[in-house]
């Protein structure tokens, strides 16, 4: 069974809900490890959690998640990405399937830039990017509500994540698990 690592940062719990939904979607098709990036992982501005990085070293698929702050991923996620540079130079994550998810304050809150950041991070590592294959506005269940093909982008409505976005996250987890099974 492939290993899906979900590497994410969450401050308010919204991104964490998405991470858990991605995990639910992969349940039964992949072994899932939630790799939460915490403030305690950042020491003097540098990410310092070798065991989290080692988990990703052994993963067949990785989902990157962060809220979108000021048009990009949170600083805590960026510190994690910066710490992956030793792995980049060795291409340890090459051929691993990767995907991304993010949430922002507004429907047009520059979440695409965060997803682009994730896909470039994956490309630098030689990873294989997995986007969404649900046409925006076309799904009977309302999945991919904001129509982002690069990955899951969402925002809160009246302070809550829409169920359709949690459904999209679960679908992304399922898609990652299926792709990792084929890749292995």
Tab-separated table of N, CA and C in Angstrom:
chain	number	residue	atom	x	y	z
A	1	UNK	N	0.847	-1.170	0.000
A	1	UNK	CA	0.000	0.000	0.000
A	1	UNK	C	0.898	1.240	0.000
A	2	UNK	N	0.627	2.212	-0.896
A	2	UNK	CA	1.477	3.399	-0.954
A	2	UNK	C	1.322	4.269	0.293
A	3	UNK	N	2.351	5.068	0.558
A	3	UNK	CA	2.326	6.003	1.681
A	3	UNK	C	2.030	7.396	1.156
A	4	UNK	N	0.981	8.030	1.696
A	4	UNK	CA	0.633	9.414	1.394
A	4	UNK	C	0.976	10.255	2.613
A	5	UNK	N	1.907	11.202	2.449
A	5	UNK	CA	2.249	12.147	3.509
A	5	UNK	C	1.532	13.464	3.212
A	6	UNK	N	0.877	14.007	4.210
A	6	UNK	CA	0.187	15.290	4.053
A	6	UNK	C	0.944	16.298	4.910
A	7	UNK	N	1.754	17.128	4.252
A	7	UNK	CA	2.590	18.122	4.922
A	7	UNK	C	1.871	19.455	4.881
A	8	UNK	N	1.476	19.959	6.049
A	8	UNK	CA	0.649	21.168	6.055
A	8	UNK	C	0.914	22.014	7.291
A	9	UNK	N	0.586	23.295	7.160
A	9	UNK	CA	0.582	24.226	8.282
A	9	UNK	C	-0.834	24.767	8.407
A	10	UNK	N	-1.301	24.888	9.647
A	10	UNK	CA	-2.627	25.448	9.907
A	10	UNK	C	-2.562	26.260	11.183
A	11	UNK	N	-3.084	27.453	11.140
A	11	UNK	CA	-3.104	28.285	12.346
A	11	UNK	C	-4.490	28.292	12.986
A	12	UNK	N	-5.540	28.377	12.165
A	12	UNK	CA	-6.898	28.503	12.713
A	12	UNK	C	-7.658	27.184	12.727
A	13	UNK	N	-7.102	26.154	12.088
A	13	UNK	CA	-7.765	24.851	12.016
A	13	UNK	C	-8.428	24.580	10.679
A	14	UNK	N	-8.575	25.595	9.832
A	14	UNK	CA	-9.229	25.400	8.535
A	14	UNK	C	-8.399	24.511	7.619
A	15	UNK	N	-7.117	24.804	7.498
A	15	UNK	CA	-6.251	23.984	6.644
A	15	UNK	C	-6.128	22.578	7.220
A	16	UNK	N	-6.156	22.465	8.539
A	16	UNK	CA	-6.117	21.143	9.164
A	16	UNK	C	-7.361	20.333	8.795
A	17	UNK	N	-8.529	20.961	8.748
A	17	UNK	CA	-9.752	20.255	8.324
A	17	UNK	C	-9.590	19.741	6.901
A	18	UNK	N	-9.005	20.550	6.041
A	18	UNK	CA	-8.766	20.103	4.665
A	18	UNK	C	-7.793	18.929	4.639
A	19	UNK	N	-6.732	18.990	5.463
A	19	UNK	CA	-5.752	17.894	5.524
A	19	UNK	C	-6.423	16.592	5.952
A	20	UNK	N	-7.294	16.666	6.939
A	20	UNK	CA	-8.000	15.469	7.404
A	20	UNK	C	-8.953	14.941	6.328
A	21	UNK	N	-9.553	15.839	5.568
A	21	UNK	CA	-10.436	15.402	4.480
A	21	UNK	C	-9.626	14.717	3.375
A	22	UNK	N	-8.439	15.238	3.057
A	22	UNK	CA	-7.557	14.574	2.085
A	22	UNK	C	-7.235	13.168	2.592
A	23	UNK	N	-6.919	13.061	3.875
A	23	UNK	CA	-6.608	11.754	4.472
A	23	UNK	C	-7.800	10.798	4.369
A	24	UNK	N	-8.999	11.286	4.661
A	24	UNK	CA	-10.203	10.429	4.561
A	24	UNK	C	-10.384	9.902	3.143
A	25	UNK	N	-10.116	10.756	2.166
A	25	UNK	CA	-10.283	10.331	0.776
A	25	UNK	C	-9.340	9.212	0.375
A	26	UNK	N	-8.159	9.189	0.962
A	26	UNK	CA	-7.167	8.155	0.634
A	26	UNK	C	-7.313	6.903	1.485
A	27	UNK	N	-8.130	6.978	2.528
A	27	UNK	CA	-8.273	5.867	3.475
A	27	UNK	C	-8.646	4.567	2.758
A	28	UNK	N	-7.910	3.527	3.067
A	28	UNK	CA	-8.153	2.224	2.462
A	28	UNK	C	-7.372	1.992	1.185
A	29	UNK	N	-6.870	3.058	0.587
A	29	UNK	CA	-6.098	2.947	-0.655
A	29	UNK	C	-4.629	3.312	-0.450
A	30	UNK	N	-4.361	3.977	0.677
A	30	UNK	CA	-2.990	4.374	1.001
A	30	UNK	C	-2.847	4.445	2.508
A	31	UNK	N	-1.643	4.214	2.964
A	31	UNK	CA	-1.315	4.495	4.359
A	31	UNK	C	-1.108	6.003	4.412
A	32	UNK	N	-1.753	6.684	5.350
A	32	UNK	CA	-1.700	8.139	5.408
A	32	UNK	C	-0.987	8.594	6.677
A	33	UNK	N	-0.076	9.552	6.510
A	33	UNK	CA	0.595	10.177	7.645
A	33	UNK	C	0.386	11.680	7.563
A	34	UNK	N	-0.232	12.229	8.599
A	34	UNK	CA	-0.409	13.672	8.689
A	34	UNK	C	0.872	14.278	9.263
A	35	UNK	N	1.472	15.184	8.532
A	35	UNK	CA	2.734	15.824	8.913
A	35	UNK	C	2.467	17.305	9.145
A	36	UNK	N	1.974	17.628	10.341
A	36	UNK	CA	1.636	19.017	10.637
A	36	UNK	C	2.893	19.810	10.979
A	37	UNK	N	3.089	20.900	10.279
A	37	UNK	CA	4.174	21.837	10.552
A	37	UNK	C	3.676	22.744	11.673
A	38	UNK	N	4.431	22.837	12.757
A	38	UNK	CA	4.001	23.658	13.892
A	38	UNK	C	4.994	24.801	14.122
A	39	UNK	N	4.558	25.760	14.892
A	39	UNK	CA	5.441	26.859	15.264
A	39	UNK	C	6.681	26.373	15.982
A	40	UNK	N	6.549	25.292	16.766
A	40	UNK	CA	7.687	24.723	17.484
A	40	UNK	C	8.732	24.108	16.570
A	41	UNK	N	8.356	23.832	15.307
A	41	UNK	CA	9.306	23.301	14.330
A	41	UNK	C	10.242	24.380	13.790
A	42	UNK	N	9.912	25.637	14.059
A	42	UNK	CA	10.690	26.759	13.538
A	42	UNK	C	11.576	27.293	14.663
A	43	UNK	N	12.879	27.196	14.488
A	43	UNK	CA	13.846	27.654	15.485
A	43	UNK	C	14.741	28.690	14.805
A	44	UNK	N	14.740	29.890	15.349
A	44	UNK	CA	15.508	31.003	14.767
A	44	UNK	C	15.211	31.162	13.279
A	45	UNK	N	13.936	30.996	12.921
A	45	UNK	CA	13.500	31.182	11.542
A	45	UNK	C	13.719	29.994	10.623
A	46	UNK	N	14.290	28.906	11.139
A	46	UNK	CA	14.567	27.738	10.308
A	46	UNK	C	13.729	26.548	10.760
A	47	UNK	N	13.236	25.782	9.795
A	47	UNK	CA	12.475	24.568	10.082
A	47	UNK	C	13.425	23.508	10.615
A	48	UNK	N	13.061	22.883	11.739
A	48	UNK	CA	13.946	21.919	12.403
A	48	UNK	C	13.174	20.663	12.812
A	49	UNK	N	12.635	19.920	11.870
A	49	UNK	CA	11.930	18.683	12.189
A	49	UNK	C	12.365	17.620	11.186
A	50	UNK	N	13.486	16.988	11.480
A	50	UNK	CA	14.064	15.999	10.569
A	50	UNK	C	13.142	14.796	10.383
A	51	UNK	N	12.427	14.385	11.418
A	51	UNK	CA	11.558	13.205	11.275
A	51	UNK	C	10.418	13.473	10.292
A	52	UNK	N	9.906	14.692	10.241
A	52	UNK	CA	8.872	15.022	9.262
A	52	UNK	C	9.455	14.932	7.847
A	53	UNK	N	10.641	15.476	7.651
A	53	UNK	CA	11.291	15.396	6.341
A	53	UNK	C	11.587	13.946	5.956
A	54	UNK	N	11.975	13.122	6.914
A	54	UNK	CA	12.250	11.710	6.638
A	54	UNK	C	10.972	10.962	6.255
A	55	UNK	N	9.851	11.353	6.858
A	55	UNK	CA	8.576	10.745	6.458
A	55	UNK	C	8.305	11.022	4.985
A	56	UNK	N	8.531	12.241	4.566
A	56	UNK	CA	8.309	12.589	3.158
A	56	UNK	C	9.311	11.856	2.264
A	57	UNK	N	10.538	11.651	2.744
A	57	UNK	CA	11.530	10.882	1.972
A	57	UNK	C	10.972	9.512	1.574
A	58	UNK	N	10.194	8.899	2.451
A	58	UNK	CA	9.678	7.559	2.203
A	58	UNK	C	8.299	7.511	1.575
A	59	UNK	N	7.715	8.672	1.300
A	59	UNK	CA	6.348	8.713	0.775
A	59	UNK	C	6.300	8.455	-0.726
A	60	UNK	N	5.193	7.873	-1.153
A	60	UNK	CA	4.913	7.688	-2.580
A	60	UNK	C	4.152	8.872	-3.151
A	61	UNK	N	3.459	9.597	-2.263
A	61	UNK	CA	2.699	10.788	-2.655
A	61	UNK	C	2.735	11.775	-1.487
A	62	UNK	N	2.691	13.059	-1.817
A	62	UNK	CA	2.706	14.117	-0.813
A	62	UNK	C	1.670	15.162	-1.196
A	63	UNK	N	0.873	15.569	-0.221
A	63	UNK	CA	-0.034	16.703	-0.399
A	63	UNK	C	0.509	17.850	0.434
A	64	UNK	N	0.766	18.985	-0.213
A	64	UNK	CA	1.240	20.179	0.474
A	64	UNK	C	0.037	21.065	0.793
A	65	UNK	N	-0.037	21.586	2.024
A	65	UNK	CA	-1.151	22.449	2.385
A	65	UNK	C	-0.725	23.618	3.254
A	66	UNK	N	-1.293	24.773	2.973
A	66	UNK	CA	-1.031	25.977	3.758
A	66	UNK	C	-2.146	26.973	3.477
A	67	UNK	N	-2.488	27.781	4.480
A	67	UNK	CA	-3.362	28.903	4.157
A	67	UNK	C	-2.592	29.879	3.267
A	68	UNK	N	-3.316	30.658	2.504
A	68	UNK	CA	-2.707	31.709	1.702
A	68	UNK	C	-2.695	32.987	2.530
A	69	UNK	N	-1.494	33.487	2.769
A	69	UNK	CA	-1.305	34.751	3.489
A	69	UNK	C	-0.564	35.711	2.562
A	70	UNK	N	-1.106	36.879	2.363
A	70	UNK	CA	-0.443	37.909	1.560
A	70	UNK	C	0.032	37.366	0.209
A	71	UNK	N	-0.805	36.539	-0.422
A	71	UNK	CA	-0.534	36.058	-1.768
A	71	UNK	C	0.390	34.867	-1.887
A	72	UNK	N	0.651	34.173	-0.785
A	72	UNK	CA	1.515	32.996	-0.864
A	72	UNK	C	1.334	32.117	0.352
A	73	UNK	N	2.117	31.046	0.453
A	73	UNK	CA	2.001	30.157	1.612
A	73	UNK	C	2.478	30.859	2.883
A	74	UNK	N	2.018	30.368	4.006
A	74	UNK	CA	2.426	30.894	5.306
A	74	UNK	C	3.940	30.748	5.475
A	75	UNK	N	4.518	31.652	6.252
A	75	UNK	CA	5.966	31.633	6.505
A	75	UNK	C	6.417	30.300	7.076
A	76	UNK	N	5.594	29.671	7.906
A	76	UNK	CA	5.960	28.389	8.509
A	76	UNK	C	6.098	27.311	7.429
A	77	UNK	N	5.198	27.322	6.437
A	77	UNK	CA	5.318	26.367	5.340
A	77	UNK	C	6.563	26.683	4.515
A	78	UNK	N	6.795	27.950	4.268
A	78	UNK	CA	7.965	28.363	3.488
A	78	UNK	C	9.259	27.918	4.184
A	79	UNK	N	9.299	28.005	5.525
A	79	UNK	CA	10.485	27.538	6.259
A	79	UNK	C	10.694	26.042	6.042
A	80	UNK	N	9.594	25.274	6.039
A	80	UNK	CA	9.673	23.834	5.739
A	80	UNK	C	10.235	23.625	4.331
A	81	UNK	N	9.704	24.366	3.359
A	81	UNK	CA	10.159	24.223	1.969
A	81	UNK	C	11.644	24.570	1.855
A	82	UNK	N	12.054	25.636	2.523
A	82	UNK	CA	13.466	26.021	2.482
A	82	UNK	C	14.350	24.916	3.065
A	83	UNK	N	13.873	24.266	4.119
A	83	UNK	CA	14.659	23.203	4.762
A	83	UNK	C	14.772	21.955	3.892
A	84	UNK	N	13.949	21.863	2.856
A	84	UNK	CA	14.006	20.694	1.977
A	84	UNK	C	15.129	20.804	0.949
A	85	UNK	N	15.913	21.878	0.992
A	85	UNK	CA	16.929	22.094	-0.047
A	85	UNK	C	18.006	21.007	-0.073
A	86	UNK	N	18.350	20.427	1.073
A	86	UNK	CA	19.314	19.316	1.044
A	86	UNK	C	18.750	18.136	0.259
A	87	UNK	N	17.480	17.893	0.424
A	87	UNK	CA	16.832	16.811	-0.312
A	87	UNK	C	16.749	17.160	-1.798
A	88	UNK	N	16.550	18.437	-2.096
A	88	UNK	CA	16.500	18.888	-3.482
A	88	UNK	C	17.817	18.573	-4.189
A	89	UNK	N	18.934	18.898	-3.533
A	89	UNK	CA	20.235	18.699	-4.184
A	89	UNK	C	20.497	17.220	-4.457
A	90	UNK	N	19.860	16.344	-3.693
A	90	UNK	CA	20.006	14.899	-3.892
A	90	UNK	C	18.831	14.301	-4.667
A	91	UNK	N	17.821	15.135	-4.966
A	91	UNK	CA	16.601	14.704	-5.656
A	91	UNK	C	15.953	13.505	-4.960
A	92	UNK	N	15.912	13.553	-3.624
A	92	UNK	CA	15.333	12.461	-2.831
A	92	UNK	C	13.834	12.288	-3.066
A	93	UNK	N	13.158	13.363	-3.449
A	93	UNK	CA	11.709	13.276	-3.634
A	93	UNK	C	11.321	13.094	-5.102
A	94	UNK	N	12.297	12.879	-5.971
A	94	UNK	CA	12.026	12.725	-7.399
A	94	UNK	C	11.052	11.573	-7.648
A	95	UNK	N	10.163	11.785	-8.575
A	95	UNK	CA	9.151	10.821	-9.026
A	95	UNK	C	8.060	10.543	-7.998
A	96	UNK	N	8.047	11.278	-6.904
A	96	UNK	CA	6.960	11.195	-5.931
A	96	UNK	C	5.796	12.030	-6.475
A	97	UNK	N	4.587	11.522	-6.336
A	97	UNK	CA	3.399	12.266	-6.763
A	97	UNK	C	3.158	13.390	-5.754
A	98	UNK	N	2.804	14.577	-6.221
A	98	UNK	CA	2.555	15.712	-5.327
A	98	UNK	C	1.290	16.455	-5.734
A	99	UNK	N	0.644	17.058	-4.748
A	99	UNK	CA	-0.548	17.881	-4.980
A	99	UNK	C	-0.584	18.957	-3.907
A	100	UNK	N	-1.531	19.891	-4.032
A	100	UNK	CA	-1.606	20.961	-3.054
A	100	UNK	C	-3.021	21.414	-2.760
A	101	UNK	N	-3.162	22.009	-1.567
A	101	UNK	CA	-4.444	22.583	-1.162
A	101	UNK	C	-4.196	23.823	-0.319
A	102	UNK	N	-5.099	24.798	-0.465
A	102	UNK	CA	-4.960	26.048	0.269
A	102	UNK	C	-6.325	26.683	0.498
A	103	UNK	N	-6.361	27.567	1.453
A	103	UNK	CA	-7.561	28.337	1.735
A	103	UNK	C	-7.163	29.791	1.929
A	104	UNK	N	-8.059	30.674	1.591
A	104	UNK	CA	-7.808	32.103	1.737
A	104	UNK	C	-9.028	32.809	2.282
A	105	UNK	N	-8.879	34.069	2.577
A	105	UNK	CA	-9.968	34.846	3.164
A	105	UNK	C	-11.060	35.177	2.152
A	106	UNK	N	-10.703	35.281	0.890
A	106	UNK	CA	-11.654	35.691	-0.148
A	106	UNK	C	-11.661	34.679	-1.289
A	107	UNK	N	-12.750	34.687	-2.047
A	107	UNK	CA	-12.846	33.773	-3.191
A	107	UNK	C	-11.725	34.037	-4.190
A	108	UNK	N	-11.342	35.278	-4.340
A	108	UNK	CA	-10.251	35.631	-5.242
A	108	UNK	C	-9.090	36.157	-4.417
A	109	UNK	N	-8.648	35.365	-3.453
A	109	UNK	CA	-7.629	35.794	-2.506
A	109	UNK	C	-6.231	35.346	-2.845
A	110	UNK	N	-5.921	35.178	-4.116
A	110	UNK	CA	-4.587	34.799	-4.581
A	110	UNK	C	-4.172	33.387	-4.173
A	111	UNK	N	-5.164	32.513	-3.943
A	111	UNK	CA	-4.844	31.121	-3.630
A	111	UNK	C	-4.094	30.443	-4.775
A	112	UNK	N	-4.348	30.868	-6.008
A	112	UNK	CA	-3.650	30.270	-7.151
A	112	UNK	C	-2.137	30.438	-7.006
A	113	UNK	N	-1.704	31.558	-6.463
A	113	UNK	CA	-0.270	31.761	-6.303
A	113	UNK	C	0.319	30.744	-5.324
A	114	UNK	N	-0.408	30.425	-4.254
A	114	UNK	CA	0.065	29.413	-3.305
A	114	UNK	C	0.142	28.051	-3.982
A	115	UNK	N	-0.875	27.704	-4.756
A	115	UNK	CA	-0.844	26.430	-5.477
A	115	UNK	C	0.311	26.405	-6.491
A	116	UNK	N	0.547	27.524	-7.136
A	116	UNK	CA	1.683	27.616	-8.066
A	116	UNK	C	3.000	27.416	-7.322
A	117	UNK	N	3.098	28.026	-6.140
A	117	UNK	CA	4.302	27.847	-5.320
A	117	UNK	C	4.526	26.359	-5.024
A	118	UNK	N	3.452	25.668	-4.612
A	118	UNK	CA	3.569	24.235	-4.317
A	118	UNK	C	4.031	23.458	-5.553
A	119	UNK	N	3.447	23.774	-6.710
A	119	UNK	CA	3.802	23.015	-7.922
A	119	UNK	C	5.237	23.295	-8.342
A	120	UNK	N	5.722	24.511	-8.143
A	120	UNK	CA	7.121	24.813	-8.461
A	120	UNK	C	8.051	24.101	-7.476
A	121	UNK	N	7.687	24.094	-6.196
A	121	UNK	CA	8.459	23.344	-5.203
A	121	UNK	C	8.556	21.879	-5.627
A	122	UNK	N	7.427	21.310	-6.028
A	122	UNK	CA	7.417	19.912	-6.473
A	122	UNK	C	8.292	19.718	-7.713
A	123	UNK	N	8.200	20.633	-8.664
A	123	UNK	CA	9.006	20.526	-9.889
A	123	UNK	C	10.499	20.591	-9.570
A	124	UNK	N	10.873	21.465	-8.638
A	124	UNK	CA	12.279	21.552	-8.267
A	124	UNK	C	12.781	20.237	-7.686
A	125	UNK	N	11.907	19.549	-6.987
A	125	UNK	CA	12.278	18.260	-6.388
A	125	UNK	C	12.158	17.097	-7.376
A	126	UNK	N	11.708	17.363	-8.590
A	126	UNK	CA	11.533	16.290	-9.562
A	126	UNK	C	10.281	15.470	-9.319
A	127	UNK	N	9.330	16.033	-8.554
A	127	UNK	CA	8.083	15.342	-8.250
A	127	UNK	C	7.126	15.439	-9.440
A	128	UNK	N	6.114	14.614	-9.454
A	128	UNK	CA	5.107	14.583	-10.515
A	128	UNK	C	3.827	15.213	-9.977
A	129	UNK	N	3.369	16.295	-10.595
A	129	UNK	CA	2.245	17.077	-10.066
A	129	UNK	C	0.901	16.445	-10.428
A	130	UNK	N	0.017	16.422	-9.451
A	130	UNK	CA	-1.342	15.896	-9.604
A	130	UNK	C	-2.330	17.029	-9.346
A	131	UNK	N	-2.976	17.497	-10.385
A	131	UNK	CA	-4.012	18.518	-10.228
A	131	UNK	C	-5.370	17.871	-10.058
A	132	UNK	N	-6.389	18.709	-10.068
A	132	UNK	CA	-7.764	18.201	-10.008
A	132	UNK	C	-8.262	17.935	-11.423
A	133	UNK	N	-9.002	16.876	-11.593
A	133	UNK	CA	-9.587	16.572	-12.899
A	133	UNK	C	-11.105	16.744	-12.858
A	134	UNK	N	-11.551	17.713	-12.056
A	134	UNK	CA	-12.981	18.031	-11.967
A	134	UNK	C	-13.170	19.429	-12.556
A	135	UNK	N	-13.848	19.538	-13.697
A	135	UNK	CA	-14.068	20.868	-14.252
A	135	UNK	C	-14.842	21.753	-13.262
A	136	UNK	N	-14.344	22.940	-13.009
A	136	UNK	CA	-15.005	23.870	-12.092
A	136	UNK	C	-16.413	24.203	-12.545
A	137	UNK	N	-17.343	24.177	-11.602
A	137	UNK	CA	-18.732	24.505	-11.907
A	137	UNK	C	-19.495	23.426	-12.643
A	138	UNK	N	-18.870	22.282	-12.882
A	138	UNK	CA	-19.488	21.222	-13.669
A	138	UNK	C	-19.881	19.999	-12.849
A	139	UNK	N	-19.389	19.890	-11.620
A	139	UNK	CA	-19.587	18.690	-10.811
A	139	UNK	C	-20.952	18.729	-10.121
A	140	UNK	N	-21.751	17.676	-10.248
A	140	UNK	CA	-23.068	17.661	-9.597
A	140	UNK	C	-22.996	17.793	-8.072
A	141	UNK	N	-21.876	17.385	-7.470
A	141	UNK	CA	-21.714	17.490	-6.016
A	141	UNK	C	-21.152	18.842	-5.588
A	142	UNK	N	-20.854	19.706	-6.543
A	142	UNK	CA	-20.323	21.021	-6.227
A	142	UNK	C	-18.837	21.041	-5.919
A	143	UNK	N	-18.156	19.907	-6.186
A	143	UNK	CA	-16.710	19.874	-5.934
A	143	UNK	C	-15.987	20.800	-6.909
A	144	UNK	N	-14.808	21.241	-6.499
A	144	UNK	CA	-14.001	22.202	-7.249
A	144	UNK	C	-14.808	23.466	-7.543
A	145	UNK	N	-15.440	23.943	-6.498
A	145	UNK	CA	-16.334	25.101	-6.560
A	145	UNK	C	-15.666	26.334	-7.135
A	146	UNK	N	-14.382	26.585	-6.820
A	146	UNK	CA	-13.702	27.769	-7.330
A	146	UNK	C	-13.014	27.522	-8.675
A	147	UNK	N	-13.075	26.292	-9.159
A	147	UNK	CA	-12.590	25.985	-10.506
A	147	UNK	C	-11.092	25.983	-10.681
A	148	UNK	N	-10.338	25.656	-9.661
A	148	UNK	CA	-8.878	25.598	-9.775
A	148	UNK	C	-8.453	24.195	-10.189
A	149	UNK	N	-7.840	24.082	-11.335
A	149	UNK	CA	-7.378	22.778	-11.810
A	149	UNK	C	-6.027	22.412	-11.219
A	150	UNK	N	-5.266	23.392	-10.766
A	150	UNK	CA	-3.921	23.137	-10.248
A	150	UNK	C	-3.946	22.404	-8.910
A	151	UNK	N	-4.995	22.605	-8.132
A	151	UNK	CA	-5.150	21.965	-6.833
A	151	UNK	C	-6.392	22.520	-6.155
A	152	UNK	N	-6.574	22.185	-4.893
A	152	UNK	CA	-7.761	22.638	-4.171
A	152	UNK	C	-7.550	24.043	-3.627
A	153	UNK	N	-8.401	24.966	-4.047
A	153	UNK	CA	-8.440	26.325	-3.510
A	153	UNK	C	-9.819	26.527	-2.898
A	154	UNK	N	-9.849	27.099	-1.712
A	154	UNK	CA	-11.123	27.326	-1.051
A	154	UNK	C	-11.080	28.612	-0.243
A	155	UNK	N	-12.216	28.998	0.261
A	155	UNK	CA	-12.326	30.101	1.208
A	155	UNK	C	-13.563	29.839	2.060
A	156	UNK	N	-13.593	30.453	3.220
A	156	UNK	CA	-14.708	30.273	4.147
A	156	UNK	C	-15.938	31.042	3.672
A	157	UNK	N	-17.090	30.468	3.930
A	157	UNK	CA	-18.360	31.158	3.700
A	157	UNK	C	-19.066	31.212	5.043
A	158	UNK	N	-19.350	32.414	5.495
A	158	UNK	CA	-19.957	32.614	6.814
A	158	UNK	C	-19.184	31.889	7.911
A	159	UNK	N	-17.853	31.923	7.809
A	159	UNK	CA	-16.991	31.363	8.845
A	159	UNK	C	-16.774	29.866	8.788
A	160	UNK	N	-17.291	29.192	7.762
A	160	UNK	CA	-17.165	27.734	7.677
A	160	UNK	C	-16.692	27.294	6.294
A	161	UNK	N	-16.017	26.148	6.286
A	161	UNK	CA	-15.661	25.524	5.014
A	161	UNK	C	-16.904	24.872	4.420
A	162	UNK	N	-17.212	25.138	3.171
A	162	UNK	CA	-18.338	24.449	2.539
A	162	UNK	C	-18.089	22.943	2.454
A	163	UNK	N	-19.124	22.169	2.630
A	163	UNK	CA	-19.014	20.702	2.519
A	163	UNK	C	-18.471	20.289	1.152
A	164	UNK	N	-18.833	21.049	0.114
A	164	UNK	CA	-18.335	20.707	-1.222
A	164	UNK	C	-16.811	20.814	-1.291
A	165	UNK	N	-16.216	21.747	-0.543
A	165	UNK	CA	-14.761	21.878	-0.531
A	165	UNK	C	-14.119	20.730	0.243
A	166	UNK	N	-14.759	20.300	1.319
A	166	UNK	CA	-14.259	19.119	2.037
A	166	UNK	C	-14.379	17.882	1.148
A	167	UNK	N	-15.432	17.824	0.351
A	167	UNK	CA	-15.580	16.742	-0.621
A	167	UNK	C	-14.501	16.788	-1.690
A	168	UNK	N	-14.128	17.982	-2.114
A	168	UNK	CA	-13.039	18.135	-3.086
A	168	UNK	C	-11.726	17.673	-2.476
A	169	UNK	N	-11.494	18.011	-1.215
A	169	UNK	CA	-10.274	17.574	-0.528
A	169	UNK	C	-10.220	16.050	-0.444
A	170	UNK	N	-11.338	15.425	-0.103
A	170	UNK	CA	-11.387	13.962	-0.043
A	170	UNK	C	-11.110	13.360	-1.422
A	171	UNK	N	-11.675	13.977	-2.443
A	171	UNK	CA	-11.431	13.501	-3.800
A	171	UNK	C	-9.949	13.616	-4.159
A	172	UNK	N	-9.328	14.715	-3.754
A	172	UNK	CA	-7.901	14.894	-4.021
A	172	UNK	C	-7.088	13.789	-3.343
A	173	UNK	N	-7.447	13.433	-2.118
A	173	UNK	CA	-6.767	12.335	-1.432
A	173	UNK	C	-6.925	11.011	-2.166
A	174	UNK	N	-8.130	10.741	-2.628
A	174	UNK	CA	-8.395	9.526	-3.404
A	174	UNK	C	-7.571	9.522	-4.689
A	175	UNK	N	-7.557	10.642	-5.377
A	175	UNK	CA	-6.801	10.754	-6.639
A	175	UNK	C	-5.303	10.528	-6.402
A	176	UNK	N	-4.773	11.120	-5.346
A	176	UNK	CA	-3.355	10.923	-5.010
A	176	UNK	C	-3.051	9.460	-4.718
A	177	UNK	N	-3.922	8.819	-3.937
A	177	UNK	CA	-3.717	7.406	-3.596
A	177	UNK	C	-3.737	6.529	-4.846
A	178	UNK	N	-4.668	6.792	-5.745
A	178	UNK	CA	-4.743	6.022	-6.995
A	178	UNK	C	-3.493	6.226	-7.844
A	179	UNK	N	-3.060	7.469	-7.954
A	179	UNK	CA	-1.870	7.754	-8.770
A	179	UNK	C	-0.616	7.131	-8.142
A	180	UNK	N	-0.510	7.176	-6.824
A	180	UNK	CA	0.644	6.589	-6.150
A	180	UNK	C	0.671	5.084	-6.338
A	181	UNK	N	-0.489	4.459	-6.363
A	181	UNK	CA	-0.563	3.011	-6.581
A	181	UNK	C	-0.062	2.644	-7.979
A	182	UNK	N	-0.391	3.467	-8.959
A	182	UNK	CA	0.058	3.219	-10.323
A	182	UNK	C	1.540	3.497	-10.508
A	183	UNK	N	2.030	4.485	-9.739
A	183	UNK	CA	3.417	4.925	-9.884
A	183	UNK	C	4.406	3.937	-9.247
A	184	UNK	N	3.918	3.169	-8.271
A	184	UNK	CA	4.814	2.315	-7.490
A	184	UNK	C	5.272	1.075	-8.119
